[in-house]
Amino acid sequence: ADRLTQEQRIERARQFLTEHKWMRVKDYAEMCNLSNTTASKELRMLAGQEESFLETAGLGSHKAYILRRNSQD
């Protein structure tokens, strides 16, 4: 399979979160064909951006990513 661009991966994550309450690193890794390590790094980076649609919920290994409440798009 062709590697997805970061924009495509972000779009998949956004789409996933419109259909599910939360997304785990494992979900993102599987949908984007990434290792868990890479997926985790990318999600942490995305959630850390002020304009991101993502935020974290939960702690430690139970961390999940959810749609940021003030995200209007």
PDB file of N, CA, C and O in Angstrom:
ATOM      1  N   ALA A   1       0.851  -1.209   0.000  1.00  0.00           N
ATOM      2  CA  ALA A   1       0.000   0.000   0.000  1.00  0.00           C
ATOM      3  C   ALA A   1       0.873   1.241   0.000  1.00  0.00           C
ATOM      4  O   ALA A   1       1.940   1.243   0.590  1.00  0.00           O
ATOM      5  N   ASP A   2       0.414   2.256  -0.654  1.00  0.00           N
ATOM      6  CA  ASP A   2       1.151   3.510  -0.685  1.00  0.00           C
ATOM      7  C   ASP A   2       1.117   4.147   0.705  1.00  0.00           C
ATOM      8  O   ASP A   2       0.135   4.035   1.419  1.00  0.00           O
ATOM      9  N   ARG A   3       2.214   4.813   1.049  1.00  0.00           N
ATOM     10  CA  ARG A   3       2.243   5.523   2.328  1.00  0.00           C
ATOM     11  C   ARG A   3       1.354   6.752   2.240  1.00  0.00           C
ATOM     12  O   ARG A   3       1.321   7.428   1.220  1.00  0.00           O
ATOM     13  N   LEU A   4       0.640   6.999   3.301  1.00  0.00           N
ATOM     14  CA  LEU A   4      -0.238   8.165   3.346  1.00  0.00           C
ATOM     15  C   LEU A   4       0.573   9.395   3.728  1.00  0.00           C
ATOM     16  O   LEU A   4       1.517   9.301   4.505  1.00  0.00           O
ATOM     17  N   THR A   5       0.191  10.535   3.219  1.00  0.00           N
ATOM     18  CA  THR A   5       0.823  11.778   3.655  1.00  0.00           C
ATOM     19  C   THR A   5       0.283  12.109   5.046  1.00  0.00           C
ATOM     20  O   THR A   5      -0.748  11.572   5.462  1.00  0.00           O
ATOM     21  N   GLN A   6       0.970  13.011   5.730  1.00  0.00           N
ATOM     22  CA  GLN A   6       0.492  13.392   7.054  1.00  0.00           C
ATOM     23  C   GLN A   6      -0.910  13.997   6.960  1.00  0.00           C
ATOM     24  O   GLN A   6      -1.763  13.713   7.796  1.00  0.00           O
ATOM     25  N   GLU A   7      -1.171  14.783   5.908  1.00  0.00           N
ATOM     26  CA  GLU A   7      -2.510  15.361   5.737  1.00  0.00           C
ATOM     27  C   GLU A   7      -3.569  14.264   5.620  1.00  0.00           C
ATOM     28  O   GLU A   7      -4.651  14.364   6.190  1.00  0.00           O
ATOM     29  N   GLN A   8      -3.255  13.225   4.858  1.00  0.00           N
ATOM     30  CA  GLN A   8      -4.209  12.114   4.694  1.00  0.00           C
ATOM     31  C   GLN A   8      -4.423  11.387   6.020  1.00  0.00           C
ATOM     32  O   GLN A   8      -5.544  11.002   6.350  1.00  0.00           O
ATOM     33  N   ARG A   9      -3.348  11.216   6.786  1.00  0.00           N
ATOM     34  CA  ARG A   9      -3.468  10.534   8.082  1.00  0.00           C
ATOM     35  C   ARG A   9      -4.320  11.364   9.035  1.00  0.00           C
ATOM     36  O   ARG A   9      -5.185  10.832   9.740  1.00  0.00           O
ATOM     37  N   ILE A  10      -4.095  12.670   9.030  1.00  0.00           N
ATOM     38  CA  ILE A  10      -4.870  13.557   9.895  1.00  0.00           C
ATOM     39  C   ILE A  10      -6.346  13.521   9.506  1.00  0.00           C
ATOM     40  O   ILE A  10      -7.230  13.485  10.357  1.00  0.00           O
ATOM     41  N   GLU A  11      -6.601  13.494   8.211  1.00  0.00           N
ATOM     42  CA  GLU A  11      -7.983  13.430   7.727  1.00  0.00           C
ATOM     43  C   GLU A  11      -8.648  12.132   8.175  1.00  0.00           C
ATOM     44  O   GLU A  11      -9.816  12.125   8.582  1.00  0.00           O
ATOM     45  N   ARG A  12      -7.912  11.034   8.118  1.00  0.00           N
ATOM     46  CA  ARG A  12      -8.461   9.753   8.594  1.00  0.00           C
ATOM     47  C   ARG A  12      -8.790   9.815  10.075  1.00  0.00           C
ATOM     48  O   ARG A  12      -9.820   9.297  10.515  1.00  0.00           O
ATOM     49  N   ALA A  13      -7.893  10.423  10.842  1.00  0.00           N
ATOM     50  CA  ALA A  13      -8.123  10.543  12.288  1.00  0.00           C
ATOM     51  C   ALA A  13      -9.369  11.385  12.557  1.00  0.00           C
ATOM     52  O   ALA A  13     -10.207  11.030  13.380  1.00  0.00           O
ATOM     53  N   ARG A  14      -9.484  12.491  11.835  1.00  0.00           N
ATOM     54  CA  ARG A  14     -10.642  13.375  12.012  1.00  0.00           C
ATOM     55  C   ARG A  14     -11.936  12.624  11.668  1.00  0.00           C
ATOM     56  O   ARG A  14     -12.932  12.689  12.388  1.00  0.00           O
ATOM     57  N   GLN A  15     -11.911  11.890  10.576  1.00  0.00           N
ATOM     58  CA  GLN A  15     -13.065  11.108  10.141  1.00  0.00           C
ATOM     59  C   GLN A  15     -13.423  10.049  11.192  1.00  0.00           C
ATOM     60  O   GLN A  15     -14.586   9.876  11.554  1.00  0.00           O
ATOM     61  N   PHE A  16     -12.399   9.362  11.684  1.00  0.00           N
ATOM     62  CA  PHE A  16     -12.593   8.322  12.698  1.00  0.00           C
ATOM     63  C   PHE A  16     -13.290   8.915  13.922  1.00  0.00           C
ATOM     64  O   PHE A  16     -14.216   8.322  14.470  1.00  0.00           O
ATOM     65  N   LEU A  17     -12.844  10.109  14.322  1.00  0.00           N
ATOM     66  CA  LEU A  17     -13.395  10.726  15.532  1.00  0.00           C
ATOM     67  C   LEU A  17     -14.792  11.310  15.327  1.00  0.00           C
ATOM     68  O   LEU A  17     -15.474  11.619  16.296  1.00  0.00           O
ATOM     69  N   THR A  18     -15.231  11.452  14.086  1.00  0.00           N
ATOM     70  CA  THR A  18     -16.626  11.859  13.891  1.00  0.00           C
ATOM     71  C   THR A  18     -17.546  10.653  14.086  1.00  0.00           C
ATOM     72  O   THR A  18     -18.731  10.804  14.325  1.00  0.00           O
ATOM     73  N   GLU A  19     -16.971   9.452  14.000  1.00  0.00           N
ATOM     74  CA  GLU A  19     -17.773   8.226  14.120  1.00  0.00           C
ATOM     75  C   GLU A  19     -17.583   7.502  15.458  1.00  0.00           C
ATOM     76  O   GLU A  19     -18.356   6.625  15.808  1.00  0.00           O
ATOM     77  N   HIS A  20     -16.521   7.825  16.171  1.00  0.00           N
ATOM     78  CA  HIS A  20     -16.216   7.181  17.452  1.00  0.00           C
ATOM     79  C   HIS A  20     -15.955   8.256  18.495  1.00  0.00           C
ATOM     80  O   HIS A  20     -15.506   9.341  18.157  1.00  0.00           O
ATOM     81  N   LYS A  21     -16.201   7.910  19.769  1.00  0.00           N
ATOM     82  CA  LYS A  21     -15.982   8.881  20.848  1.00  0.00           C
ATOM     83  C   LYS A  21     -14.507   9.184  21.058  1.00  0.00           C
ATOM     84  O   LYS A  21     -14.141  10.289  21.413  1.00  0.00           O
ATOM     85  N   TRP A  22     -13.666   8.181  20.903  1.00  0.00           N
ATOM     86  CA  TRP A  22     -12.240   8.371  21.119  1.00  0.00           C
ATOM     87  C   TRP A  22     -11.446   7.466  20.193  1.00  0.00           C
ATOM     88  O   TRP A  22     -11.983   6.536  19.607  1.00  0.00           O
ATOM     89  N   MET A  23     -10.152   7.747  20.098  1.00  0.00           N
ATOM     90  CA  MET A  23      -9.249   6.987  19.241  1.00  0.00           C
ATOM     91  C   MET A  23      -8.001   6.656  20.050  1.00  0.00           C
ATOM     92  O   MET A  23      -7.431   7.526  20.697  1.00  0.00           O
ATOM     93  N   ARG A  24      -7.616   5.395  20.016  1.00  0.00           N
ATOM     94  CA  ARG A  24      -6.389   4.985  20.688  1.00  0.00           C
ATOM     95  C   ARG A  24      -5.224   5.045  19.699  1.00  0.00           C
ATOM     96  O   ARG A  24      -5.433   5.058  18.485  1.00  0.00           O
ATOM     97  N   VAL A  25      -4.020   5.032  20.227  1.00  0.00           N
ATOM     98  CA  VAL A  25      -2.821   4.999  19.375  1.00  0.00           C
ATOM     99  C   VAL A  25      -2.910   3.809  18.426  1.00  0.00           C
ATOM    100  O   VAL A  25      -2.638   3.923  17.235  1.00  0.00           O
ATOM    101  N   LYS A  26      -3.352   2.673  18.962  1.00  0.00           N
ATOM    102  CA  LYS A  26      -3.482   1.455  18.160  1.00  0.00           C
ATOM    103  C   LYS A  26      -4.425   1.655  16.966  1.00  0.00           C
ATOM    104  O   LYS A  26      -4.153   1.189  15.861  1.00  0.00           O
ATOM    105  N   ASP A  27      -5.524   2.365  17.177  1.00  0.00           N
ATOM    106  CA  ASP A  27      -6.469   2.636  16.089  1.00  0.00           C
ATOM    107  C   ASP A  27      -5.788   3.453  14.989  1.00  0.00           C
ATOM    108  O   ASP A  27      -5.905   3.155  13.803  1.00  0.00           O
ATOM    109  N   TYR A  28      -5.093   4.496  15.417  1.00  0.00           N
ATOM    110  CA  TYR A  28      -4.417   5.388  14.461  1.00  0.00           C
ATOM    111  C   TYR A  28      -3.322   4.630  13.716  1.00  0.00           C
ATOM    112  O   TYR A  28      -3.200   4.738  12.499  1.00  0.00           O
ATOM    113  N   ALA A  29      -2.554   3.832  14.458  1.00  0.00           N
ATOM    114  CA  ALA A  29      -1.472   3.058  13.849  1.00  0.00           C
ATOM    115  C   ALA A  29      -2.032   2.123  12.777  1.00  0.00           C
ATOM    116  O   ALA A  29      -1.487   2.043  11.665  1.00  0.00           O
ATOM    117  N   GLU A  30      -3.123   1.449  13.096  1.00  0.00           N
ATOM    118  CA  GLU A  30      -3.710   0.493  12.149  1.00  0.00           C
ATOM    119  C   GLU A  30      -4.310   1.188  10.930  1.00  0.00           C
ATOM    120  O   GLU A  30      -4.105   0.751   9.805  1.00  0.00           O
ATOM    121  N   MET A  31      -5.047   2.265  11.145  1.00  0.00           N
ATOM    122  CA  MET A  31      -5.695   2.921  10.003  1.00  0.00           C
ATOM    123  C   MET A  31      -4.690   3.614   9.090  1.00  0.00           C
ATOM    124  O   MET A  31      -4.962   3.824   7.911  1.00  0.00           O
ATOM    125  N   CYS A  32      -3.524   3.954   9.643  1.00  0.00           N
ATOM    126  CA  CYS A  32      -2.530   4.695   8.859  1.00  0.00           C
ATOM    127  C   CYS A  32      -1.311   3.854   8.507  1.00  0.00           C
ATOM    128  O   CYS A  32      -0.356   4.351   7.908  1.00  0.00           O
ATOM    129  N   ASN A  33      -1.334   2.577   8.901  1.00  0.00           N
ATOM    130  CA  ASN A  33      -0.230   1.678   8.599  1.00  0.00           C
ATOM    131  C   ASN A  33       1.089   2.195   9.192  1.00  0.00           C
ATOM    132  O   ASN A  33       2.112   2.239   8.517  1.00  0.00           O
ATOM    133  N   LEU A  34       1.037   2.605  10.450  1.00  0.00           N
ATOM    134  CA  LEU A  34       2.221   3.098  11.155  1.00  0.00           C
ATOM    135  C   LEU A  34       2.544   2.162  12.310  1.00  0.00           C
ATOM    136  O   LEU A  34       1.679   1.425  12.773  1.00  0.00           O
ATOM    137  N   SER A  35       3.792   2.220  12.791  1.00  0.00           N
ATOM    138  CA  SER A  35       4.122   1.504  14.019  1.00  0.00           C
ATOM    139  C   SER A  35       3.449   2.245  15.175  1.00  0.00           C
ATOM    140  O   SER A  35       3.136   3.435  15.052  1.00  0.00           O
ATOM    141  N   ASN A  36       3.241   1.553  16.284  1.00  0.00           N
ATOM    142  CA  ASN A  36       2.642   2.209  17.447  1.00  0.00           C
ATOM    143  C   ASN A  36       3.496   3.379  17.922  1.00  0.00           C
ATOM    144  O   ASN A  36       2.975   4.398  18.344  1.00  0.00           O
ATOM    145  N   THR A  37       4.816   3.223  17.838  1.00  0.00           N
ATOM    146  CA  THR A  37       5.727   4.279  18.277  1.00  0.00           C
ATOM    147  C   THR A  37       5.552   5.538  17.435  1.00  0.00           C
ATOM    148  O   THR A  37       5.416   6.641  17.960  1.00  0.00           O
ATOM    149  N   THR A  38       5.548   5.360  16.122  1.00  0.00           N
ATOM    150  CA  THR A  38       5.385   6.498  15.206  1.00  0.00           C
ATOM    151  C   THR A  38       4.013   7.126  15.392  1.00  0.00           C
ATOM    152  O   THR A  38       3.877   8.350  15.439  1.00  0.00           O
ATOM    153  N   ALA A  39       2.993   6.294  15.502  1.00  0.00           N
ATOM    154  CA  ALA A  39       1.622   6.786  15.682  1.00  0.00           C
ATOM    155  C   ALA A  39       1.526   7.603  16.967  1.00  0.00           C
ATOM    156  O   ALA A  39       0.941   8.690  16.983  1.00  0.00           O
ATOM    157  N   SER A  40       2.122   7.106  18.038  1.00  0.00           N
ATOM    158  CA  SER A  40       2.081   7.782  19.321  1.00  0.00           C
ATOM    159  C   SER A  40       2.766   9.145  19.245  1.00  0.00           C
ATOM    160  O   SER A  40       2.237  10.155  19.717  1.00  0.00           O
ATOM    161  N   LYS A  41       3.935   9.185  18.620  1.00  0.00           N
ATOM    162  CA  LYS A  41       4.670  10.446  18.466  1.00  0.00           C
ATOM    163  C   LYS A  41       3.859  11.455  17.668  1.00  0.00           C
ATOM    164  O   LYS A  41       3.769  12.629  18.026  1.00  0.00           O
ATOM    165  N   GLU A  42       3.280  10.979  16.572  1.00  0.00           N
ATOM    166  CA  GLU A  42       2.523  11.890  15.706  1.00  0.00           C
ATOM    167  C   GLU A  42       1.290  12.431  16.426  1.00  0.00           C
ATOM    168  O   GLU A  42       0.994  13.619  16.347  1.00  0.00           O
ATOM    169  N   LEU A  43       0.584  11.566  17.144  1.00  0.00           N
ATOM    170  CA  LEU A  43      -0.610  12.008  17.870  1.00  0.00           C
ATOM    171  C   LEU A  43      -0.263  13.000  18.972  1.00  0.00           C
ATOM    172  O   LEU A  43      -0.964  13.982  19.168  1.00  0.00           O
ATOM    173  N   ARG A  44       0.849  12.732  19.689  1.00  0.00           N
ATOM    174  CA  ARG A  44       1.276  13.670  20.736  1.00  0.00           C
ATOM    175  C   ARG A  44       1.601  15.035  20.130  1.00  0.00           C
ATOM    176  O   ARG A  44       1.243  16.065  20.681  1.00  0.00           O
ATOM    177  N   MET A  45       2.280  15.007  18.984  1.00  0.00           N
ATOM    178  CA  MET A  45       2.632  16.252  18.305  1.00  0.00           C
ATOM    179  C   MET A  45       1.364  17.006  17.874  1.00  0.00           C
ATOM    180  O   MET A  45       1.235  18.197  18.099  1.00  0.00           O
ATOM    181  N   LEU A  46       0.420  16.274  17.277  1.00  0.00           N
ATOM    182  CA  LEU A  46      -0.821  16.897  16.810  1.00  0.00           C
ATOM    183  C   LEU A  46      -1.625  17.479  17.965  1.00  0.00           C
ATOM    184  O   LEU A  46      -2.117  18.595  17.889  1.00  0.00           O
ATOM    185  N   ALA A  47      -1.745  16.709  19.038  1.00  0.00           N
ATOM    186  CA  ALA A  47      -2.537  17.158  20.182  1.00  0.00           C
ATOM    187  C   ALA A  47      -1.879  18.359  20.861  1.00  0.00           C
ATOM    188  O   ALA A  47      -2.556  19.160  21.504  1.00  0.00           O
ATOM    189  N   GLY A  48      -0.584  18.508  20.692  1.00  0.00           N
ATOM    190  CA  GLY A  48       0.134  19.615  21.305  1.00  0.00           C
ATOM    191  C   GLY A  48       0.007  20.925  20.553  1.00  0.00           C
ATOM    192  O   GLY A  48       0.373  21.982  21.059  1.00  0.00           O
ATOM    193  N   GLN A  49      -0.501  20.873  19.341  1.00  0.00           N
ATOM    194  CA  GLN A  49      -0.655  22.091  18.542  1.00  0.00           C
ATOM    195  C   GLN A  49      -1.919  22.833  18.952  1.00  0.00           C
ATOM    196  O   GLN A  49      -2.976  22.222  19.102  1.00  0.00           O
ATOM    197  N   GLU A  50      -1.785  24.140  19.099  1.00  0.00           N
ATOM    198  CA  GLU A  50      -2.908  24.942  19.576  1.00  0.00           C
ATOM    199  C   GLU A  50      -4.139  24.842  18.682  1.00  0.00           C
ATOM    200  O   GLU A  50      -5.265  24.808  19.152  1.00  0.00           O
ATOM    201  N   GLU A  51      -3.907  24.803  17.380  1.00  0.00           N
ATOM    202  CA  GLU A  51      -5.042  24.816  16.437  1.00  0.00           C
ATOM    203  C   GLU A  51      -5.545  23.406  16.113  1.00  0.00           C
ATOM    204  O   GLU A  51      -6.401  23.225  15.271  1.00  0.00           O
ATOM    205  N   SER A  52      -5.014  22.418  16.805  1.00  0.00           N
ATOM    206  CA  SER A  52      -5.376  21.028  16.519  1.00  0.00           C
ATOM    207  C   SER A  52      -6.827  20.717  16.887  1.00  0.00           C
ATOM    208  O   SER A  52      -7.400  21.327  17.780  1.00  0.00           O
ATOM    209  N   PHE A  53      -7.393  19.728  16.193  1.00  0.00           N
ATOM    210  CA  PHE A  53      -8.747  19.259  16.514  1.00  0.00           C
ATOM    211  C   PHE A  53      -8.691  18.160  17.568  1.00  0.00           C
ATOM    212  O   PHE A  53      -9.715  17.672  18.009  1.00  0.00           O
ATOM    213  N   LEU A  54      -7.474  17.762  17.954  1.00  0.00           N
ATOM    214  CA  LEU A  54      -7.284  16.646  18.886  1.00  0.00           C
ATOM    215  C   LEU A  54      -6.935  17.114  20.282  1.00  0.00           C
ATOM    216  O   LEU A  54      -6.234  18.100  20.452  1.00  0.00           O
ATOM    217  N   GLU A  55      -7.387  16.363  21.275  1.00  0.00           N
ATOM    218  CA  GLU A  55      -6.852  16.529  22.620  1.00  0.00           C
ATOM    219  C   GLU A  55      -6.790  15.158  23.281  1.00  0.00           C
ATOM    220  O   GLU A  55      -7.427  14.211  22.831  1.00  0.00           O
ATOM    221  N   THR A  56      -5.980  15.062  24.327  1.00  0.00           N
ATOM    222  CA  THR A  56      -5.818  13.769  24.981  1.00  0.00           C
ATOM    223  C   THR A  56      -6.824  13.606  26.104  1.00  0.00           C
ATOM    224  O   THR A  56      -7.284  14.578  26.697  1.00  0.00           O
ATOM    225  N   ALA A  57      -7.138  12.373  26.376  1.00  0.00           N
ATOM    226  CA  ALA A  57      -7.998  12.016  27.499  1.00  0.00           C
ATOM    227  C   ALA A  57      -7.412  10.745  28.101  1.00  0.00           C
ATOM    228  O   ALA A  57      -6.865   9.916  27.387  1.00  0.00           O
ATOM    229  N   GLY A  58      -7.505  10.597  29.405  1.00  0.00           N
ATOM    230  CA  GLY A  58      -6.966   9.403  30.041  1.00  0.00           C
ATOM    231  C   GLY A  58      -5.501   9.567  30.396  1.00  0.00           C
ATOM    232  O   GLY A  58      -4.879  10.576  30.067  1.00  0.00           O
ATOM    233  N   LEU A  59      -4.949   8.577  31.044  1.00  0.00           N
ATOM    234  CA  LEU A  59      -3.587   8.653  31.545  1.00  0.00           C
ATOM    235  C   LEU A  59      -2.763   7.444  31.143  1.00  0.00           C
ATOM    236  O   LEU A  59      -3.298   6.347  30.988  1.00  0.00           O
ATOM    237  N   GLY A  60      -1.466   7.666  31.015  1.00  0.00           N
ATOM    238  CA  GLY A  60      -0.535   6.571  30.783  1.00  0.00           C
ATOM    239  C   GLY A  60      -0.901   5.706  29.603  1.00  0.00           C
ATOM    240  O   GLY A  60      -1.192   6.206  28.530  1.00  0.00           O
ATOM    241  N   SER A  61      -0.900   4.412  29.813  1.00  0.00           N
ATOM    242  CA  SER A  61      -1.178   3.486  28.713  1.00  0.00           C
ATOM    243  C   SER A  61      -2.649   3.499  28.330  1.00  0.00           C
ATOM    244  O   SER A  61      -3.051   2.888  27.356  1.00  0.00           O
ATOM    245  N   HIS A  62      -3.470   4.183  29.122  1.00  0.00           N
ATOM    246  CA  HIS A  62      -4.897   4.276  28.800  1.00  0.00           C
ATOM    247  C   HIS A  62      -5.225   5.571  28.072  1.00  0.00           C
ATOM    248  O   HIS A  62      -6.379   5.962  27.993  1.00  0.00           O
ATOM    249  N   LYS A  63      -4.190   6.228  27.568  1.00  0.00           N
ATOM    250  CA  LYS A  63      -4.403   7.498  26.874  1.00  0.00           C
ATOM    251  C   LYS A  63      -5.213   7.274  25.600  1.00  0.00           C
ATOM    252  O   LYS A  63      -5.014   6.305  24.879  1.00  0.00           O
ATOM    253  N   ALA A  64      -6.135   8.182  25.372  1.00  0.00           N
ATOM    254  CA  ALA A  64      -6.912   8.158  24.135  1.00  0.00           C
ATOM    255  C   ALA A  64      -6.954   9.583  23.608  1.00  0.00           C
ATOM    256  O   ALA A  64      -6.605  10.527  24.317  1.00  0.00           O
ATOM    257  N   TYR A  65      -7.361   9.721  22.381  1.00  0.00           N
ATOM    258  CA  TYR A  65      -7.453  11.037  21.759  1.00  0.00           C
ATOM    259  C   TYR A  65      -8.900  11.295  21.398  1.00  0.00           C
ATOM    260  O   TYR A  65      -9.595  10.398  20.911  1.00  0.00           O
ATOM    261  N   ILE A  66      -9.352  12.501  21.669  1.00  0.00           N
ATOM    262  CA  ILE A  66     -10.746  12.863  21.422  1.00  0.00           C
ATOM    263  C   ILE A  66     -10.783  14.167  20.631  1.00  0.00           C
ATOM    264  O   ILE A  66      -9.777  14.875  20.541  1.00  0.00           O
ATOM    265  N   LEU A  67     -11.938  14.473  20.079  1.00  0.00           N
ATOM    266  CA  LEU A  67     -12.094  15.756  19.394  1.00  0.00           C
ATOM    267  C   LEU A  67     -12.044  16.870  20.435  1.00  0.00           C
ATOM    268  O   LEU A  67     -12.708  16.776  21.472  1.00  0.00           O
ATOM    269  N   ARG A  68     -11.261  17.867  20.159  1.00  0.00           N
ATOM    270  CA  ARG A  68     -11.174  19.011  21.066  1.00  0.00           C
ATOM    271  C   ARG A  68     -12.543  19.684  21.118  1.00  0.00           C
ATOM    272  O   ARG A  68     -13.165  19.895  20.099  1.00  0.00           O
ATOM    273  N   ARG A  69     -12.971  20.001  22.290  1.00  0.00           N
ATOM    274  CA  ARG A  69     -14.338  20.535  22.466  1.00  0.00           C
ATOM    275  C   ARG A  69     -14.584  21.846  21.743  1.00  0.00           C
ATOM    276  O   ARG A  69     -15.669  22.100  21.275  1.00  0.00           O
ATOM    277  N   ASN A  70     -13.561  22.689  21.636  1.00  0.00           N
ATOM    278  CA  ASN A  70     -13.784  23.977  20.975  1.00  0.00           C
ATOM    279  C   ASN A  70     -13.466  23.941  19.490  1.00  0.00           C
ATOM    280  O   ASN A  70     -13.426  24.948  18.834  1.00  0.00           O
ATOM    281  N   SER A  71     -13.226  22.740  18.975  1.00  0.00           N
ATOM    282  CA  SER A  71     -12.906  22.590  17.546  1.00  0.00           C
ATOM    283  C   SER A  71     -14.183  22.705  16.722  1.00  0.00           C
ATOM    284  O   SER A  71     -15.074  21.882  16.827  1.00  0.00           O
ATOM    285  N   GLN A  72     -14.282  23.744  15.925  1.00  0.00           N
ATOM    286  CA  GLN A  72     -15.520  24.012  15.205  1.00  0.00           C
ATOM    287  C   GLN A  72     -15.564  23.462  13.780  1.00  0.00           C
ATOM    288  O   GLN A  72     -16.598  23.454  13.154  1.00  0.00           O
ATOM    289  N   ASP A  73     -14.422  23.041  13.239  1.00  0.00           N
ATOM    290  CA  ASP A  73     -14.466  22.543  11.855  1.00  0.00           C
ATOM    291  C   ASP A  73     -14.730  21.080  11.889  1.00  0.00           C
ATOM    292  O   ASP A  73     -15.456  20.442  11.360  1.00  0.00           O
TER     293      ASP A  73
END
